[in-house]
Short mmCIF file of C-alpha atoms in Angstrom, two decimals:
data_model
loop_
_atom_site.label_atom_id
_atom_site.label_comp_id
_atom_site.label_asym_id
_atom_site.label_seq_id
_atom_site.Cartn_x
_atom_site.Cartn_y
_atom_site.Cartn_z
CA MET A 1 -35.23 39.84 -127.22
CA ALA A 2 -33.86 36.70 -128.89
CA ASP A 3 -32.27 33.82 -126.85
CA GLU A 4 -28.89 34.90 -128.06
CA ASP A 5 -29.35 38.36 -126.63
CA PHE A 6 -30.10 37.06 -123.50
CA ALA A 7 -27.02 34.95 -123.40
CA ASP A 8 -25.07 38.03 -124.01
CA ASP A 9 -26.68 40.10 -121.55
CA ILE A 10 -25.73 37.68 -118.79
CA ARG A 11 -22.08 38.05 -119.51
CA PRO A 12 -20.15 40.82 -117.49
CA ALA A 13 -18.04 43.11 -119.40
CA ASP A 14 -14.41 42.37 -119.60
CA ASP A 15 -12.40 43.17 -116.73
CA GLY A 16 -9.65 45.01 -118.57
CA GLY A 17 -7.26 42.05 -118.14
CA ASP A 18 -3.94 41.35 -120.05
CA ASP A 19 -5.18 40.11 -123.38
CA ALA A 20 -8.46 40.04 -125.60
CA ASP A 21 -8.88 36.34 -125.20
CA ALA A 22 -10.87 37.05 -121.95
CA ALA A 23 -14.13 37.06 -124.05
CA PRO A 24 -16.47 34.18 -123.05
CA ALA A 25 -16.76 31.34 -125.50
CA ASP A 26 -19.95 30.76 -127.30
CA PRO A 27 -22.34 28.48 -125.21
CA THR A 28 -24.31 25.53 -126.73
CA ASP A 29 -27.11 26.75 -128.51
CA PRO A 30 -30.10 25.96 -125.89
CA ALA A 31 -32.85 25.84 -128.52
CA ALA A 32 -32.63 22.02 -128.66
CA ALA A 33 -33.69 21.58 -124.95
CA ALA A 34 -36.75 24.14 -125.35
CA ASP A 35 -39.09 21.46 -126.64
CA ASP A 36 -38.45 18.56 -124.20
CA PRO A 37 -41.72 17.17 -122.86
CA ASP A 38 -42.91 18.02 -119.58
CA PRO A 39 -45.46 15.63 -118.69
CA ALA A 40 -45.78 16.25 -114.78
CA ALA A 41 -45.56 20.20 -114.49
CA ALA A 42 -48.72 21.26 -115.95
CA ALA A 43 -50.79 21.30 -112.61
CA ALA A 44 -48.11 23.76 -111.19
CA ALA A 45 -47.62 25.81 -114.41
CA ALA A 46 -47.97 29.48 -114.71
CA VAL A 47 -50.35 29.19 -117.44
CA VAL A 48 -51.89 31.94 -119.41
CA ASP A 49 -55.60 31.98 -119.32
CA GLY A 50 -57.75 34.45 -121.16
CA GLY A 51 -54.67 36.88 -121.19
CA GLY A 52 -53.81 36.64 -117.38
CA VAL A 53 -51.06 35.00 -115.70
CA ASN A 54 -51.42 32.57 -112.71
CA GLY A 55 -48.30 33.07 -110.75
CA GLY A 56 -49.01 30.93 -107.85
CA ASP A 57 -49.28 31.82 -103.94
CA SER A 58 -47.51 34.94 -103.49
CA ASP A 59 -47.48 34.60 -99.55
CA VAL A 60 -44.02 34.17 -98.03
CA GLU A 61 -43.59 31.59 -95.46
CA ASN A 62 -42.27 32.34 -92.04
CA ASP A 63 -38.44 31.14 -91.67
CA PRO A 64 -36.68 31.80 -88.75
CA THR A 65 -33.22 31.77 -90.53
CA LYS A 66 -34.39 34.96 -92.47
CA PRO A 67 -34.02 38.39 -90.98
CA THR A 68 -37.52 39.73 -89.88
CA THR A 69 -36.91 42.77 -92.26
CA PRO A 70 -35.36 41.22 -95.28
CA PRO A 71 -33.36 43.91 -97.72
CA GLY A 72 -35.21 44.74 -100.73
CA VAL A 73 -39.17 44.27 -101.41
CA PRO A 74 -40.81 41.30 -102.40
CA LEU A 75 -41.55 40.28 -106.01
CA THR A 76 -45.03 40.94 -106.69
CA PRO A 77 -47.46 39.74 -109.32
CA ASP A 78 -47.94 43.07 -111.11
CA VAL A 79 -43.87 43.12 -111.44
CA VAL A 80 -43.86 39.54 -112.86
CA ALA A 81 -46.64 40.47 -115.25
CA GLN A 82 -44.98 43.47 -116.60
CA HIS A 83 -41.74 41.58 -117.31
CA LEU A 84 -42.84 38.12 -118.58
CA SER A 85 -42.18 37.46 -122.25
CA VAL A 86 -41.83 34.76 -124.67
CA LEU A 87 -45.08 32.51 -124.81
CA ALA A 88 -44.18 29.02 -125.64
CA ARG A 89 -46.03 25.85 -125.78
CA THR A 90 -45.66 23.82 -122.34
CA GLY A 91 -44.05 20.53 -122.31
CA ASN A 92 -47.28 18.50 -122.27
CA GLY A 93 -48.62 20.34 -125.18
CA LEU A 94 -51.72 21.21 -123.64
CA SER A 95 -51.35 25.05 -122.85
CA PHE A 96 -49.05 27.99 -123.29
CA ALA A 97 -46.81 29.64 -120.47
CA TYR A 98 -44.26 32.32 -120.42
CA THR A 99 -40.72 31.22 -120.38
CA ARG A 100 -38.50 34.51 -119.99
CA LEU A 101 -38.73 36.67 -116.97
CA GLU A 102 -36.06 39.64 -116.72
CA VAL A 103 -36.47 41.88 -113.50
CA ARG A 104 -33.36 43.97 -113.17
CA GLY A 105 -32.36 46.67 -111.02
CA ARG A 106 -35.64 46.87 -109.02
CA ASN A 107 -34.60 46.34 -105.41
CA ILE A 108 -36.28 42.95 -105.36
CA GLY A 109 -35.32 41.06 -102.03
CA ASN A 110 -37.67 38.14 -101.94
CA ILE A 111 -38.53 35.95 -105.06
CA ASP A 112 -40.75 33.27 -103.55
CA LEU A 113 -43.64 33.86 -105.65
CA LEU A 114 -41.91 32.38 -108.37
CA GLU A 115 -42.41 29.00 -106.98
CA GLY A 116 -45.12 28.69 -109.32
CA PHE A 117 -43.56 29.63 -112.47
CA VAL A 118 -42.06 26.11 -113.11
CA HIS A 119 -41.92 26.66 -116.99
CA LEU A 120 -39.44 29.64 -116.84
CA ARG A 121 -36.19 28.98 -119.18
CA PHE A 122 -34.45 32.38 -119.17
CA LEU A 123 -34.32 33.97 -115.52
CA ASP A 124 -32.43 37.39 -115.24
CA MET A 125 -32.80 38.96 -111.67
CA SER A 126 -29.70 40.82 -111.66
CA ASP A 127 -28.82 43.82 -109.62
CA ASN A 128 -31.45 43.38 -107.07
CA ALA A 129 -31.14 42.47 -103.36
CA ILE A 130 -32.05 38.81 -103.53
CA THR A 131 -30.82 36.58 -100.52
CA SER A 132 -32.41 33.47 -101.28
CA ILE A 133 -32.87 31.38 -104.73
CA ASP A 134 -34.79 28.23 -103.14
CA ALA A 135 -37.89 29.25 -105.28
CA LEU A 136 -35.69 27.87 -108.32
CA ALA A 137 -35.89 24.37 -107.03
CA PHE A 138 -39.19 23.93 -108.97
CA MET A 139 -37.89 25.27 -112.28
CA GLU A 140 -36.92 21.99 -113.95
CA TYR A 141 -36.46 23.66 -117.48
CA LEU A 142 -34.08 26.63 -116.88
CA LEU A 143 -31.73 27.02 -119.46
CA ALA A 144 -29.85 30.34 -118.17
CA ILE A 145 -29.96 32.12 -114.97
CA ASP A 146 -28.52 35.39 -114.28
CA PHE A 147 -28.42 36.70 -110.56
CA HIS A 148 -25.01 38.79 -110.53
CA SER A 149 -25.17 41.74 -108.24
CA ASN A 150 -27.64 40.59 -105.44
CA ARG A 151 -26.92 39.62 -101.74
CA LEU A 152 -26.65 35.79 -102.11
CA ARG A 153 -24.69 33.73 -99.73
CA ARG A 154 -24.99 30.25 -101.36
CA ILE A 155 -25.76 28.39 -104.13
CA PRO A 156 -28.24 25.83 -102.67
CA ALA A 157 -28.25 22.05 -103.16
CA SER A 158 -31.80 22.13 -104.31
CA LEU A 159 -30.54 23.41 -107.52
CA ASP A 160 -28.72 20.51 -108.38
CA ARG A 161 -29.06 18.17 -111.68
CA ARG A 162 -30.54 20.62 -113.63
CA LYS A 163 -30.36 18.72 -116.71
CA TYR A 164 -30.91 21.63 -119.24
CA LEU A 165 -29.23 24.56 -117.59
CA GLN A 166 -26.46 25.75 -119.68
CA GLN A 167 -25.38 29.51 -118.50
CA VAL A 168 -25.04 30.74 -114.92
CA ASN A 169 -24.15 34.18 -113.43
CA PHE A 170 -23.57 34.52 -109.88
CA ALA A 171 -21.07 37.23 -110.05
CA LYS A 172 -20.75 40.11 -107.46
CA ASN A 173 -23.02 38.30 -104.48
CA ARG A 174 -21.72 37.25 -101.13
CA LEU A 175 -21.35 33.55 -101.99
CA VAL A 176 -19.42 31.68 -99.29
CA SER A 177 -20.70 28.08 -100.40
CA VAL A 178 -21.57 26.43 -103.91
CA ASP A 179 -23.73 23.51 -102.78
CA VAL A 180 -24.30 22.15 -106.25
CA ALA A 181 -22.51 18.90 -107.14
CA ASN A 182 -24.06 18.21 -110.69
CA TRP A 183 -24.68 20.52 -113.22
CA PRO A 184 -24.12 18.15 -116.57
CA MET A 185 -24.83 20.63 -119.18
CA VAL A 186 -23.62 23.95 -117.83
CA ALA A 187 -21.00 25.57 -120.43
CA TRP A 188 -20.37 28.97 -118.95
CA LEU A 189 -20.29 29.76 -115.25
CA ASN A 190 -19.37 33.09 -113.47
CA VAL A 191 -18.79 33.37 -109.70
CA ASN A 192 -16.66 36.43 -109.94
CA ASP A 193 -16.48 38.91 -106.82
CA ASN A 194 -17.68 36.69 -104.06
CA LEU A 195 -16.45 35.22 -100.77
CA LEU A 196 -15.47 31.73 -101.85
CA SER A 197 -12.40 30.14 -100.34
CA SER A 198 -12.89 27.02 -102.28
CA LEU A 199 -14.49 25.69 -105.41
CA LYS A 200 -15.59 22.19 -105.54
CA LEU A 201 -17.25 21.18 -109.02
CA GLN A 202 -17.84 17.61 -108.81
CA GLU A 203 -19.69 16.77 -112.24
CA PHE A 204 -19.58 19.62 -114.61
CA GLY A 205 -18.68 17.66 -117.70
CA GLU A 206 -19.68 20.00 -120.29
CA LEU A 207 -18.03 23.16 -118.39
CA LEU A 208 -16.16 25.20 -120.91
CA HIS A 209 -15.67 28.73 -119.42
CA LEU A 210 -15.30 29.24 -115.76
CA GLU A 211 -14.76 32.72 -113.92
CA ALA A 212 -13.96 33.23 -110.21
CA ARG A 213 -12.04 36.21 -110.16
CA GLY A 214 -12.04 38.28 -107.03
CA ASN A 215 -12.69 35.70 -104.26
CA ARG A 216 -10.75 34.16 -101.20
CA ILE A 217 -9.76 30.88 -103.13
CA GLU A 218 -6.65 29.11 -101.65
CA HIS A 219 -6.34 26.08 -103.77
CA THR A 220 -7.69 24.84 -107.11
CA ARG A 221 -8.53 21.11 -105.94
CA GLY A 222 -11.89 19.82 -106.70
CA ILE A 223 -12.52 21.66 -109.88
CA ASN A 224 -13.40 18.57 -111.94
CA ALA A 225 -14.34 19.88 -115.50
CA ARG A 226 -12.43 17.90 -117.94
CA LYS A 227 -13.65 19.93 -120.99
CA LEU A 228 -12.86 23.14 -119.34
CA GLN A 229 -11.06 25.49 -121.86
CA LYS A 230 -10.93 28.91 -120.22
CA LEU A 231 -10.24 29.46 -116.31
CA TYR A 232 -10.15 32.94 -114.61
CA LEU A 233 -8.77 32.99 -111.09
CA ALA A 234 -7.24 36.47 -110.67
CA ALA A 235 -7.27 38.00 -107.40
CA ASN A 236 -7.60 35.24 -105.11
CA LYS A 237 -5.12 33.69 -102.41
CA LEU A 238 -3.51 30.95 -104.45
CA THR A 239 0.02 29.88 -103.62
CA ALA A 240 0.42 27.02 -106.26
CA ILE A 241 -1.83 25.37 -108.79
CA GLU A 242 -2.95 21.73 -108.52
CA LEU A 243 -5.28 20.90 -111.72
CA GLU A 244 -5.92 17.41 -112.35
CA ASP A 245 -7.78 16.10 -115.41
CA THR A 246 -8.02 19.36 -117.50
CA PRO A 247 -6.31 18.15 -120.62
CA ASN A 248 -8.42 20.67 -122.65
CA LEU A 249 -7.56 23.95 -120.80
CA GLN A 250 -6.08 26.38 -123.15
CA ILE A 251 -6.40 29.78 -121.37
CA LEU A 252 -5.26 30.16 -117.64
CA HIS A 253 -5.37 33.76 -115.75
CA LEU A 254 -3.74 33.61 -112.34
CA ARG A 255 -2.90 37.28 -111.90
CA GLU A 256 -2.76 38.95 -108.44
CA ASN A 257 -2.35 35.93 -106.36
CA GLN A 258 0.23 34.67 -104.05
CA ILE A 259 1.77 31.82 -106.29
CA ASN A 260 5.45 31.10 -105.74
CA SER A 261 5.52 27.39 -106.80
CA LEU A 262 5.14 26.37 -110.45
CA SER A 263 5.13 22.64 -109.48
CA GLY A 264 1.62 21.91 -110.36
CA PHE A 265 2.27 22.57 -113.98
CA ASN A 266 2.99 19.39 -116.09
CA GLU A 267 2.54 17.73 -119.28
CA SER A 268 -0.99 16.80 -118.50
CA LEU A 269 -1.85 20.61 -119.34
CA LYS A 270 -1.26 19.64 -123.03
CA ALA A 271 -3.46 22.53 -124.56
CA LEU A 272 -2.56 25.37 -122.21
CA HIS A 273 -1.05 28.02 -124.86
CA TYR A 274 -1.91 31.17 -122.77
CA LEU A 275 -0.63 31.44 -118.89
CA ASN A 276 -1.10 34.82 -117.08
CA LEU A 277 0.95 34.97 -113.82
CA ARG A 278 1.30 38.71 -113.45
CA ASN A 279 1.44 40.07 -110.05
CA ASN A 280 2.32 36.77 -108.21
CA ALA A 281 5.15 35.82 -105.91
CA VAL A 282 7.44 33.72 -108.48
CA GLU A 283 11.22 34.38 -107.34
CA SER A 284 13.38 31.77 -108.77
CA ILE A 285 14.24 31.31 -112.58
CA ASP A 286 14.08 27.77 -111.71
CA GLU A 287 10.65 27.94 -111.08
CA VAL A 288 9.96 29.30 -114.45
CA GLU A 289 11.85 26.64 -115.93
CA LYS A 290 9.20 24.18 -114.69
CA LEU A 291 7.02 25.58 -117.38
CA ALA A 292 9.01 23.77 -119.96
CA ALA A 293 6.56 20.93 -119.30
CA LEU A 294 3.71 22.69 -121.15
CA PRO A 295 3.98 21.35 -124.68
CA CYS A 296 1.67 24.05 -126.04
CA LEU A 297 2.27 27.38 -124.25
CA LYS A 298 2.98 30.17 -126.44
CA THR A 299 2.17 33.28 -124.30
CA LEU A 300 3.35 33.85 -120.70
CA VAL A 301 2.69 36.99 -118.41
CA LEU A 302 5.28 37.08 -115.86
CA SER A 303 5.52 40.77 -114.96
CA GLU A 304 5.33 42.11 -111.63
CA ASN A 305 6.92 39.08 -110.13
CA PRO A 306 10.42 39.03 -108.24
CA VAL A 307 11.91 37.10 -110.88
CA GLU A 308 11.33 39.91 -113.21
CA GLN A 309 14.42 41.82 -111.53
CA ILE A 310 17.06 39.04 -112.05
CA PRO A 311 19.59 40.02 -114.93
CA ASN A 312 18.56 39.32 -118.28
CA TYR A 313 15.33 38.56 -117.30
CA ARG A 314 13.78 37.95 -120.77
CA LEU A 315 16.56 36.06 -122.06
CA GLU A 316 16.57 33.71 -119.07
CA VAL A 317 13.05 32.95 -119.64
CA ILE A 318 13.49 32.56 -123.32
CA LYS A 319 16.42 30.41 -122.91
CA ARG A 320 14.36 27.97 -120.76
CA LEU A 321 11.10 28.16 -122.78
CA PRO A 322 12.26 28.60 -126.34
CA LYS A 323 8.76 27.93 -127.87
CA LEU A 324 7.28 31.20 -126.32
CA GLU A 325 6.00 33.46 -128.96
CA LYS A 326 5.06 36.30 -126.34
CA LEU A 327 6.44 37.37 -123.01
CA ASP A 328 4.86 40.12 -121.00
CA LYS A 329 2.84 41.30 -123.93
CA GLU A 330 5.80 41.86 -126.29
CA ALA A 331 6.38 39.24 -129.17
CA VAL A 332 9.63 37.36 -128.59
CA SER A 333 12.18 38.60 -131.51
CA ASP A 334 14.42 36.55 -133.64
CA GLU A 335 17.38 38.58 -131.92
CA GLU A 336 16.32 37.62 -128.59
CA ARG A 337 16.23 33.90 -129.49
CA GLU A 338 19.55 33.98 -131.01
CA GLU A 339 20.86 35.96 -127.69
CA ALA A 340 19.24 33.22 -125.54
CA ALA A 341 20.55 30.34 -127.62
CA GLN A 342 23.94 31.87 -127.10
CA LEU A 343 23.25 32.16 -123.57
CA GLN A 344 22.41 28.58 -123.22
CA GLN A 345 25.58 27.65 -125.05
CA ALA A 346 27.68 29.50 -122.80
CA SER A 347 25.92 27.86 -119.87
CA ALA A 348 26.60 24.38 -121.27
CA ASP A 349 30.26 25.19 -121.91
CA GLU A 350 30.85 26.08 -118.50
#
């Protein structure tokens, strides 16, 4: 399988949202990082020797914090050997190692065996029963990881500062904590359908696409990703928006929250052109008027908010946001613009 195919595989299917823009952005090509030298890892590598793979010690250390009978079964050398692929030269140039492992849907609960596979670059362990990914702490050269549909409670700090990692999928777990502070090259991150109440991304300087639908997130403070272009936060517990230093944000999905104030939208969101606020708690047309501060807003979804019930709803919105091209999936017509302008003139004459 080509590297591009793996990148496509770690992306979940579209959730049937309100527009076709939900397709993930193309990530940065990881090929350039694949040849980076690895001067220190040869001794611990999973090296190919006479056709066999040395995967390290498979004994699992006793840990009192883990249940005595963890869910799922341990990952075994036989399973690993069956699913390794993509033989590549190690960083020091002296040997070869497999760089891709894909073990999906095998009810794997423990992956401590992988501590010895330090040369893995592409790792897909989706649809298993994994409760800990501490074994990944030894994998310095990861480019893409997919652990969606497992039983993880946290992303540990031991995975911090993965300088080549670019694509990450932890959707459909039980995450309550993301302890990573710095993933400098990650461009695509998915933590949909977890139990997160907040999301602190301190140094994610290359992040372009972030999905955190279906959590319990109460605020947007702490999302520090200046290059972020697409942000999906539907089905959380947001009541307002506080996005700082996201001048490149273009698409923002906030449907099915509890947002009643739009004061957090200001001219600093200078690239935002699509905003989905469907099924929130916006009551006042005066709140909608605050969106006039967004210089590039072209598409707005406000359906299933209380404000939709006011008389002449569409005209009142268009009057306040004359640059809109589409409102609630329907294009703004020339007739509506003219009527909205007349309504504006009538209000000015009063």
